[in-house]
CSV table of C-alpha atoms and ligand atoms in Angstrom, one decimal:
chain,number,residue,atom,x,y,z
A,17,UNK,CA,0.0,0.0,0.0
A,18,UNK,CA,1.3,3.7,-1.0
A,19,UNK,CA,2.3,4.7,2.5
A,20,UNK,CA,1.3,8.7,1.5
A,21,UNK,CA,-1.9,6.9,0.8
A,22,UNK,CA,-2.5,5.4,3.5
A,23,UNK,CA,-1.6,8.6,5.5
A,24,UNK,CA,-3.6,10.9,4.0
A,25,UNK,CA,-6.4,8.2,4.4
A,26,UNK,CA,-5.6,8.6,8.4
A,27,UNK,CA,-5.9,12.1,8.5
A,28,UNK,CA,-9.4,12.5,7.4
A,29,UNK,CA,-10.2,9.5,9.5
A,30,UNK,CA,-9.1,11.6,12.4
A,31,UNK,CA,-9.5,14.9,11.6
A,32,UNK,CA,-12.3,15.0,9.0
A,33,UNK,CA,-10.1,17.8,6.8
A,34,UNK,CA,-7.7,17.6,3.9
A,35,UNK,CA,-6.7,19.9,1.2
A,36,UNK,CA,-8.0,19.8,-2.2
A,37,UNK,CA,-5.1,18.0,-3.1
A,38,UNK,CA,-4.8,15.8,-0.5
A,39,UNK,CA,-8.7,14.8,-1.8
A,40,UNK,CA,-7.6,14.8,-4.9
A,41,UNK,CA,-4.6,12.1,-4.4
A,42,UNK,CA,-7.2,9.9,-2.5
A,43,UNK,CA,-9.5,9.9,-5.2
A,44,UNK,CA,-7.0,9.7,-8.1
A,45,UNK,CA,-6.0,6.4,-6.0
A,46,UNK,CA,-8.4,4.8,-5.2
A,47,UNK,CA,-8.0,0.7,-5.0
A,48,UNK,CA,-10.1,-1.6,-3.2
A,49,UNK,CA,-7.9,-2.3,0.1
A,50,UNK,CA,-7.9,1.7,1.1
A,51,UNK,CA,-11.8,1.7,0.0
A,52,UNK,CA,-12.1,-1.0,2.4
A,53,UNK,CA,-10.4,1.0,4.9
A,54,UNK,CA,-12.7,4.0,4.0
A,55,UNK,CA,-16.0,2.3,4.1
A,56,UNK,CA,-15.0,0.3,7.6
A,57,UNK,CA,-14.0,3.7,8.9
A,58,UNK,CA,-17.2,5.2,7.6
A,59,UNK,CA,-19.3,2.5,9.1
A,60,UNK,CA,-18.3,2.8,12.1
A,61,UNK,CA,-18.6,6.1,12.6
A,62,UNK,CA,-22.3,6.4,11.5
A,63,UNK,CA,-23.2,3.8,13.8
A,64,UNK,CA,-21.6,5.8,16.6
A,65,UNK,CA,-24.4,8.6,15.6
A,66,UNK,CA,-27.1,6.5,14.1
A,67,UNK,CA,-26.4,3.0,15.3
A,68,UNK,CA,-28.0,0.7,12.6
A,69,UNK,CA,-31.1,3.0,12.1
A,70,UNK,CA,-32.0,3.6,8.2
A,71,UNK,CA,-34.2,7.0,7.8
A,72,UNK,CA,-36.9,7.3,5.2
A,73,UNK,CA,-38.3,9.9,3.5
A,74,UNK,CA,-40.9,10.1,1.0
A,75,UNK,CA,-40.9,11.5,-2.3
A,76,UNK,CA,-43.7,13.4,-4.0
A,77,UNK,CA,-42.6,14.6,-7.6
A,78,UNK,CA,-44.9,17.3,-7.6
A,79,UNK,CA,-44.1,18.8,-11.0
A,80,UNK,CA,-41.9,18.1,-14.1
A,81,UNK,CA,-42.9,21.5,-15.6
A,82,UNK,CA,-39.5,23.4,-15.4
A,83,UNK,CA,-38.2,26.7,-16.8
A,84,UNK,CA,-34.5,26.0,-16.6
A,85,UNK,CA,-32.6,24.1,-19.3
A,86,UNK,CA,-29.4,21.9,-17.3
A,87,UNK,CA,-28.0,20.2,-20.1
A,88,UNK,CA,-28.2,16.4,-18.3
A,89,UNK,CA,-31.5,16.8,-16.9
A,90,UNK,CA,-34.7,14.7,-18.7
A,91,UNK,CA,-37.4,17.5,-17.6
A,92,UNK,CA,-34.9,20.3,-19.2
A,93,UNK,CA,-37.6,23.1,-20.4
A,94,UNK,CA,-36.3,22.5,-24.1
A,95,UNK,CA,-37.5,18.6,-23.9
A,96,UNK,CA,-40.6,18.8,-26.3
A,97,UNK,CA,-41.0,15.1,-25.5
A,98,UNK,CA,-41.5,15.3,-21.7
A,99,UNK,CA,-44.8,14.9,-20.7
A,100,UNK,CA,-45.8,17.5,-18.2
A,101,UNK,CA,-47.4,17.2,-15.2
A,102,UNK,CA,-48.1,18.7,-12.3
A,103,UNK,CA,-50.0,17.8,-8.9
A,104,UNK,CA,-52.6,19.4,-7.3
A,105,UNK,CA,-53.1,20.7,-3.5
A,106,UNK,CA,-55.4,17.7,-3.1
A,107,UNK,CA,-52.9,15.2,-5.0
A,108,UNK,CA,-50.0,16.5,-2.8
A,109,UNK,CA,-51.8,15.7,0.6
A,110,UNK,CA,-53.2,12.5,-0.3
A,111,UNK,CA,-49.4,11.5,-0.7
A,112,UNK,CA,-48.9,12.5,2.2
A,113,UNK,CA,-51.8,10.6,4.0
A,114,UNK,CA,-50.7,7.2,2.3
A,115,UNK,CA,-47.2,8.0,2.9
A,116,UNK,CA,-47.8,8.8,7.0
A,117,UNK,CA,-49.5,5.6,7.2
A,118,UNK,CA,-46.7,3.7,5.4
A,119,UNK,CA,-44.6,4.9,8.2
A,120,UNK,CA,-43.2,8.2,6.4
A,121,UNK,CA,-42.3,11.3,9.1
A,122,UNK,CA,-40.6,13.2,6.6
A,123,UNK,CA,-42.3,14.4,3.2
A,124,UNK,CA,-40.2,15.8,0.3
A,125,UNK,CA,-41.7,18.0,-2.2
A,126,UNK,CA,-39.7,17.6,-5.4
A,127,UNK,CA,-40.2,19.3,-8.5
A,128,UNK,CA,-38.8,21.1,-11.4
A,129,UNK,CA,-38.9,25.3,-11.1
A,130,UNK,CA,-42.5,25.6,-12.1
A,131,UNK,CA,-43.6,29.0,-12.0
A,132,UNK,CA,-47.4,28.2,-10.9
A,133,UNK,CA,-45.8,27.3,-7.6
A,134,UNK,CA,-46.0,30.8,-6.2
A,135,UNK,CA,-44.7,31.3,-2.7
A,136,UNK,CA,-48.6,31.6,-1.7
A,137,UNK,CA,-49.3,28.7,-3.1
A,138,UNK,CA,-46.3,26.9,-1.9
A,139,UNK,CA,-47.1,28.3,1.6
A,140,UNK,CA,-50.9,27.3,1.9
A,141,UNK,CA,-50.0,23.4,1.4
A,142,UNK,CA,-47.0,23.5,3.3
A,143,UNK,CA,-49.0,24.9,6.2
A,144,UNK,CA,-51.2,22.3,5.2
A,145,UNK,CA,-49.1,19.3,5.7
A,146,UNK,CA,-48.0,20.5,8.8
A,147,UNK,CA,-51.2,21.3,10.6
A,148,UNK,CA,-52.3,17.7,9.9
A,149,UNK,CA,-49.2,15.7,10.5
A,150,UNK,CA,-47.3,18.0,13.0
A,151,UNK,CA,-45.3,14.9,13.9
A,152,UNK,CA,-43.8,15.1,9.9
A,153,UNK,CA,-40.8,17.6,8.6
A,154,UNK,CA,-40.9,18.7,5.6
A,155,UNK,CA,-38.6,18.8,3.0
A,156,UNK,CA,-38.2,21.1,0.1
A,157,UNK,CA,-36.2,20.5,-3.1
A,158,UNK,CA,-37.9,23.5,-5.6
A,159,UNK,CA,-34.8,24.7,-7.3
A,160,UNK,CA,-33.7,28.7,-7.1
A,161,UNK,CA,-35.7,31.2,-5.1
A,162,UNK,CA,-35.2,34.2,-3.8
A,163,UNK,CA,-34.4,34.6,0.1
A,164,UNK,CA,-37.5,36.2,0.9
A,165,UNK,CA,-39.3,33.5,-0.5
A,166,UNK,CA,-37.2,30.8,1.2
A,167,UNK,CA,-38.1,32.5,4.2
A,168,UNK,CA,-41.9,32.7,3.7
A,169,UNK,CA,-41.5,28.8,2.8
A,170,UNK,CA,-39.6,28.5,6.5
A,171,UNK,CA,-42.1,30.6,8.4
A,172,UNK,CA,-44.9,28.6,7.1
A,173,UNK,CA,-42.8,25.3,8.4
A,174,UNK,CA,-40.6,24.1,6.1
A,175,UNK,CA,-37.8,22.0,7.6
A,176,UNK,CA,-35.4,21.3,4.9
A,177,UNK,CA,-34.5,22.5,1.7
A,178,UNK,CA,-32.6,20.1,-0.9
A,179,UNK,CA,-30.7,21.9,-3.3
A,180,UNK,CA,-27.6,20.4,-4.9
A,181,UNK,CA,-25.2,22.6,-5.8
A,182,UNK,CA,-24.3,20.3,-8.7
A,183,UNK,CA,-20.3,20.8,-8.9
A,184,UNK,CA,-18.2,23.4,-6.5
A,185,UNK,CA,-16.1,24.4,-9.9
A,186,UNK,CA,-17.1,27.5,-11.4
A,187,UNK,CA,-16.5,26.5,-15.0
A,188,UNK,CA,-17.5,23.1,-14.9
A,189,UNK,CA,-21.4,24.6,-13.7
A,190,UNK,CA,-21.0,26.6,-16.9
A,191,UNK,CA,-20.5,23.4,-18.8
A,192,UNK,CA,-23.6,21.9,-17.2
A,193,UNK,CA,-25.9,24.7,-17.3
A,194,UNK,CA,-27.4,27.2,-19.8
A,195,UNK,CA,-25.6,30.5,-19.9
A,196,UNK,CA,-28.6,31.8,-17.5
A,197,UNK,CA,-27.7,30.1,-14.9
A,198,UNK,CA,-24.6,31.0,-12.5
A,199,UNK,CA,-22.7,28.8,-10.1
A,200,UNK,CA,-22.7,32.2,-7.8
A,201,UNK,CA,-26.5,32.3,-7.8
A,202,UNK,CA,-26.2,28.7,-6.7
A,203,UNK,CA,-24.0,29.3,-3.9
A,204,UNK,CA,-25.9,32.2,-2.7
A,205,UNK,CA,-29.1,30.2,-2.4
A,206,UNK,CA,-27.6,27.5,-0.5
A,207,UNK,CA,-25.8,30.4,1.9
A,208,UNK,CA,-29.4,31.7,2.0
A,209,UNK,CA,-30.9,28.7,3.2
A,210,UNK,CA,-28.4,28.4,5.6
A,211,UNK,CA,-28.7,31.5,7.5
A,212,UNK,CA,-32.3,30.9,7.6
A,213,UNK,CA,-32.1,28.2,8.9
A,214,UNK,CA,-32.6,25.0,7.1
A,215,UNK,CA,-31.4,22.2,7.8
A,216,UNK,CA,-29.5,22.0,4.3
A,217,UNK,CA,-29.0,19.6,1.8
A,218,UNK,CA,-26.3,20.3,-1.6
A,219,UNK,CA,-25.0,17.6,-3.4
A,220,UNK,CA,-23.4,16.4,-6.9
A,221,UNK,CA,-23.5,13.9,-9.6
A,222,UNK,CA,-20.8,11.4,-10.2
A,223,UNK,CA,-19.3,11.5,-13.4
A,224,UNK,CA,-20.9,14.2,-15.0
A,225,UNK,CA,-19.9,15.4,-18.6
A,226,UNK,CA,-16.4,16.9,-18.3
A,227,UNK,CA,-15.5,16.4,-14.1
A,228,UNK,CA,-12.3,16.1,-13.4
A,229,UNK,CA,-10.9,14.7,-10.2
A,230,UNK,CA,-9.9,18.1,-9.2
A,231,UNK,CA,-13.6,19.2,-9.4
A,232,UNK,CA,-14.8,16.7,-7.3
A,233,UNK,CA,-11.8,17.3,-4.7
A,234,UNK,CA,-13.4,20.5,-4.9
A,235,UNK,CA,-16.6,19.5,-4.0
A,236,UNK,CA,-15.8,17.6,-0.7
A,237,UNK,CA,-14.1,20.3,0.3
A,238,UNK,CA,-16.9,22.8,-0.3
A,239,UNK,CA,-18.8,20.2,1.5
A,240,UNK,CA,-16.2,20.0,4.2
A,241,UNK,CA,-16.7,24.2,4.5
A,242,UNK,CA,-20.1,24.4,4.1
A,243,UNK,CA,-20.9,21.7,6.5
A,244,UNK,CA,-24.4,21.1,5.2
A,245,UNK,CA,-27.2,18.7,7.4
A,246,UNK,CA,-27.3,16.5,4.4
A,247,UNK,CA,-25.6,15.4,1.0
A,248,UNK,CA,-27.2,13.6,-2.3
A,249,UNK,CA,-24.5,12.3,-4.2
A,250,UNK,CA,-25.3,9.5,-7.1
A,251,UNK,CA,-24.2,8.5,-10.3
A,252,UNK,CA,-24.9,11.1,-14.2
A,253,UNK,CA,-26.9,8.9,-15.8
A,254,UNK,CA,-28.0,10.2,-19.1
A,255,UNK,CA,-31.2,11.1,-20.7
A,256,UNK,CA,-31.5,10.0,-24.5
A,257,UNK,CA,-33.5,13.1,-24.9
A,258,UNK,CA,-30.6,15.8,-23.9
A,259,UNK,CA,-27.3,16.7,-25.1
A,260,UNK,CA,-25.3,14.3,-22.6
A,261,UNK,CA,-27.1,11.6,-24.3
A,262,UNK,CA,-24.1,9.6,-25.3
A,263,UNK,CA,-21.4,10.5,-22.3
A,264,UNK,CA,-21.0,7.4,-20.2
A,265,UNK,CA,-22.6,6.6,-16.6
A,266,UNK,CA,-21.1,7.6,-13.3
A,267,UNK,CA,-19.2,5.0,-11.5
A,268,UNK,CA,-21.0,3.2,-8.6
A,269,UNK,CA,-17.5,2.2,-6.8
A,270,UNK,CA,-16.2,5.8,-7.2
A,271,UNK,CA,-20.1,6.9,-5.7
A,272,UNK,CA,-19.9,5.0,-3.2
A,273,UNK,CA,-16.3,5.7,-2.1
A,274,UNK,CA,-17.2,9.2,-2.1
A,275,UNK,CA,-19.8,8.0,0.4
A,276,UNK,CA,-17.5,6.7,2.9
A,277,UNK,CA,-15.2,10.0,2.6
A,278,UNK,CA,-18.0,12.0,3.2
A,279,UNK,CA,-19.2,10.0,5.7
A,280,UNK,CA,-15.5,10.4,7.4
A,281,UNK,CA,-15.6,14.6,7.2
A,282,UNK,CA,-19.1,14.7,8.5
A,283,UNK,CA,-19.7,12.1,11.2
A,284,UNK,CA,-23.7,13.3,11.9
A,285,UNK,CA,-24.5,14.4,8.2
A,286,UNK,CA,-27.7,13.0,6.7
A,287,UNK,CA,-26.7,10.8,3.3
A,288,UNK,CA,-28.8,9.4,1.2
A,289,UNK,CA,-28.3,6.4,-1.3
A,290,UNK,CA,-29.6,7.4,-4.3
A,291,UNK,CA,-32.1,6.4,-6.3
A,292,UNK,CA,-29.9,7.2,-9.0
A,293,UNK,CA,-27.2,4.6,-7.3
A,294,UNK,CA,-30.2,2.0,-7.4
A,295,UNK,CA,-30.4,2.8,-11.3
A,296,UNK,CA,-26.9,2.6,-11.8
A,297,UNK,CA,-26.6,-1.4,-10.4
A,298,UNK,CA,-29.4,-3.1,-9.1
A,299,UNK,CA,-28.2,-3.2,-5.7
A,300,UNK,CA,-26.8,-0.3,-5.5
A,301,UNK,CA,-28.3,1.6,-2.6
A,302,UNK,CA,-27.7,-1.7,-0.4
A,303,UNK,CA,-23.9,-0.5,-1.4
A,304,UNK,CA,-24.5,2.9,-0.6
A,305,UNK,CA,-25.5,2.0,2.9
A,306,UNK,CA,-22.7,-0.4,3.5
A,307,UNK,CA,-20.2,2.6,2.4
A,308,UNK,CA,-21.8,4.7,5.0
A,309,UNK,CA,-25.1,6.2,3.7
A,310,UNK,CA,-27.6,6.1,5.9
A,311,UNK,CA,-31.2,7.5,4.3
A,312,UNK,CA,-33.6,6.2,1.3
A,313,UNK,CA,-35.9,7.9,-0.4
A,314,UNK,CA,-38.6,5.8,-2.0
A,315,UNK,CA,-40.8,7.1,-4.4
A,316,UNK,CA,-44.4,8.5,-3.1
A,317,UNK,CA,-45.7,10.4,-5.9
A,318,UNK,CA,-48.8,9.3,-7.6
A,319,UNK,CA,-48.5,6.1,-9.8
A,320,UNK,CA,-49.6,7.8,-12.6
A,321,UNK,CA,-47.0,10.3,-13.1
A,322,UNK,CA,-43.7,8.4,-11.8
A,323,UNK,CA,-42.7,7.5,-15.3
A,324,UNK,CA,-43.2,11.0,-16.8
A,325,UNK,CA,-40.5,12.5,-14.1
A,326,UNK,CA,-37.6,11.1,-15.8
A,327,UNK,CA,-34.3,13.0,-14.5
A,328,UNK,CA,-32.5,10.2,-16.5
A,329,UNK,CA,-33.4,6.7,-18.8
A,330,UNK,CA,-34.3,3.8,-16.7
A,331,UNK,CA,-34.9,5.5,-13.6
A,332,UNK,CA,-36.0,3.1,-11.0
A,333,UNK,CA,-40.2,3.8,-10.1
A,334,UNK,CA,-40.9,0.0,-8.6
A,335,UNK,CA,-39.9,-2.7,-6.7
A,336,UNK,CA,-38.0,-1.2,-3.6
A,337,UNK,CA,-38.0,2.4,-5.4
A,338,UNK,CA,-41.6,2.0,-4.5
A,339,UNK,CA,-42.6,3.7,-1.6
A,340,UNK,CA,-45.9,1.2,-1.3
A,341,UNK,CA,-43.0,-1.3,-1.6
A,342,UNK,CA,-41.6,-0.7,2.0
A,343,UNK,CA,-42.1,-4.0,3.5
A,344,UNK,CA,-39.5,-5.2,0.6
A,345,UNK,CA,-37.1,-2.2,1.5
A,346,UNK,CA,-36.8,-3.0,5.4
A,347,UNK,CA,-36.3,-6.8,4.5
A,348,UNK,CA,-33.7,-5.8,2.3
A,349,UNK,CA,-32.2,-3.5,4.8
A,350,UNK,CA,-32.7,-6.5,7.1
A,351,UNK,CA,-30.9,-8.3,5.5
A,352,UNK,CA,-27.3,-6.1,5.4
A,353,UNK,CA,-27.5,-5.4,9.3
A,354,UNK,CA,-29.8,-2.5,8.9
A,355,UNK,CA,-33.5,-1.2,9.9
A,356,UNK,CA,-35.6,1.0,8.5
A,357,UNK,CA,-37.1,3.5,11.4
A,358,UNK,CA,-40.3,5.7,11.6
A,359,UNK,CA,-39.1,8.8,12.6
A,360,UNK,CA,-38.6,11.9,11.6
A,361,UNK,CA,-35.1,11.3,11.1
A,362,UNK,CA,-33.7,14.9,11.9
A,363,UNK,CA,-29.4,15.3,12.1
A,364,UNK,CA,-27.7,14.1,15.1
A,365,UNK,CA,-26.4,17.8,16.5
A,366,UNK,CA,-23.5,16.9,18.4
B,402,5AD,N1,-28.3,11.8,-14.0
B,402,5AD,C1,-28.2,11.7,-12.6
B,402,5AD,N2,-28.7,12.7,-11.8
B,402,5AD,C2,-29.4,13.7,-12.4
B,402,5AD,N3,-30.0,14.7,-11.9
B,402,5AD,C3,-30.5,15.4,-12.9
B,402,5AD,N4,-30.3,14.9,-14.1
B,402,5AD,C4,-29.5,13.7,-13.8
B,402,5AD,C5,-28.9,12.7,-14.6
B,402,5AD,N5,-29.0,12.8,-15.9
B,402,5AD,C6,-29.9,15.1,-10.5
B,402,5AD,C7,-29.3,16.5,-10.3
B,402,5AD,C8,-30.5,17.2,-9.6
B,402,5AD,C9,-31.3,16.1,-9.0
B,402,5AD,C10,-32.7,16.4,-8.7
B,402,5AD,O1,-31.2,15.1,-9.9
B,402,5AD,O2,-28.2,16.5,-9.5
B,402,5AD,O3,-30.1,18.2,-8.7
């Protein structure tokens, strides 16, 4: 074993900090004995914090209508063949009822930036889902708004806001978005949310069109600076109908050893395994959670509509995905040592 490996690898197991290079030469050398290291040190940490507890939350696509134009996303605004949807107040709660009796305690609203969802429309069923399940957070993960409306969205109980900052690296954002959209408005949101007080979730893909290893060093140590409650990290998988049609998938060893590192600068952080790591290898978020992860998010939104929010090709919508499928999930989880919790699921403050 490359002894600067293998001290570098010690460092952020005991100090949760390296330079961008340092996370840089970790990732550029990666092999499976120090991802073994990784993922034991990983492990054991979140079961100091979380013990074997899996949190769930549930997922309600509530729109695929979207103004912005991300060049790897399915539901871009220039996809003519998207079929658009979007849910109603009505559609939204009744989610919400099957979900709470499925054992949900956390609800995330999903959705593309859809301009019908105004702030007072936003705030009437947020209020809504909190007056009838006070017992249930509630997550948000609508995309760029402004801070006052972030705020309204927090006054009227919002618990969480999900909003992946996509890649820490300036001019790889500017390969991934339209010219409209700046990495700085980005990282002004998530500050925003922040200082609101959110519990806060950024994130990245794996492997998107043109990252480099530096860019991803960059992001764990945005992450490591930024400190966010919670990370979604999974594999680019792309969407016949875009641009990135024919650039290859992420890696799901190179996810999930991102996982563990994470996992290792952020002992209490909230990290899901992806439904996109599910799509990538069948199996896949059974990895995640073995690396570290310790959150799924099945799929709650109408059956109707699941197929029409397609991020990427192939994206998982049954079996386990399935939030009606939960039985099958905590047997699964079952069987790796794990189990599945009703709860809230809020981050372990230290
Ligand atoms: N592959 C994987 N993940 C994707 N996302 C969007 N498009 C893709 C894709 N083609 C992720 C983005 C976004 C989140 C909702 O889904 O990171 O923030």
């Amino acid at each position: 074993m490359n002894e600067n490996l293998l001290k570098i690898a010690e460092k952020l197991i005991s100090t949760g900090s390296l330079s961008t290079t340092e996370y840089e030469f970790l990732i550029d050398n990666r092999n499976t004995e120090i991802a073994e290291i990784l993922k034991n040190e990983a492990v054991k940490k979140r079961k100091e914090v979380y013990g074997n507890t899996v949190f769930i939350r549930g997922l309600i696509e509530i729109s695929n209508i979207c103004k912005n134009d991300c060049l790897y996303c399915g539901i871009r605004a220039s996809n003519k063949s998207c079929d658009r949807y979007r849910l109603t107040k009505e559609e939204i709660l009744s989610c919400c009822d099957e979900g709470y009796s499925l054992g949900f305690r956390t609800f995330v609203m999903q959705g593309g930036e859809d301009l019908h969802f105004t702030d007072e429309i936003l705030v009437d069923i947020v209020k809504s889902i909190k007056e009838k399940y006070p017992d249930c957070a509630v997550t948000l993960s609508l995309g760029e708004r402004s801070r006052e409306s972030y705020q309204k969205l927090y006054d009227a109980g919002a618990d969480r806001y999900l909003l992946r900052h996509e890649t820490a690296d300036e001019e790889h954002y500017s390969k991934l978005h339209p010219n409209k959209m700046s990495y700085k408005t980005r990282m002004e949101c998530l500050k925003n949310l922040k200082e609101i007080g959110y519990q806060t979730g950024c994130g990245f893909m794996v492997g998107s069109p043109y990252q480099t290893t530096e860019n991803l060093a960059k992001d764990l140590k945005f992450i490591e600076e930024f400190s966010p409650e919670m990370c979604g990290i999974g594999p680019f998988i792309p969407h016949v109908a875009t641009e990135f049609r024919d650039f290859s998938s992420g890696d799901v060893e190179l996810t999930c050893y991102l996982l563990s590192i994470i996992r290792l600068i952020k002992p209490t952080i909230l990290l899901p395994a992806t439904t996109a790591l599910g799509t990538a290898e069948q199996g896949g978020r059974e990895k995640g959670i073995l690396c570290g992860a310790n959150v799924i998010m099945p799929n709650l939104s109408p059956h109707s509509v699941r197929k029409k929010y397609e991020l990427y090709n192939n994206k998982l919508i049954s079996g386990n995905e399935s939030a009606q499928e939960i039985e099958n999930l905590k047997n699964s989880m079952k069987n790796i040592g794990y189990e599945i919790v009703t709860d809230r699921g809020d981050i372990k403050e230290n």
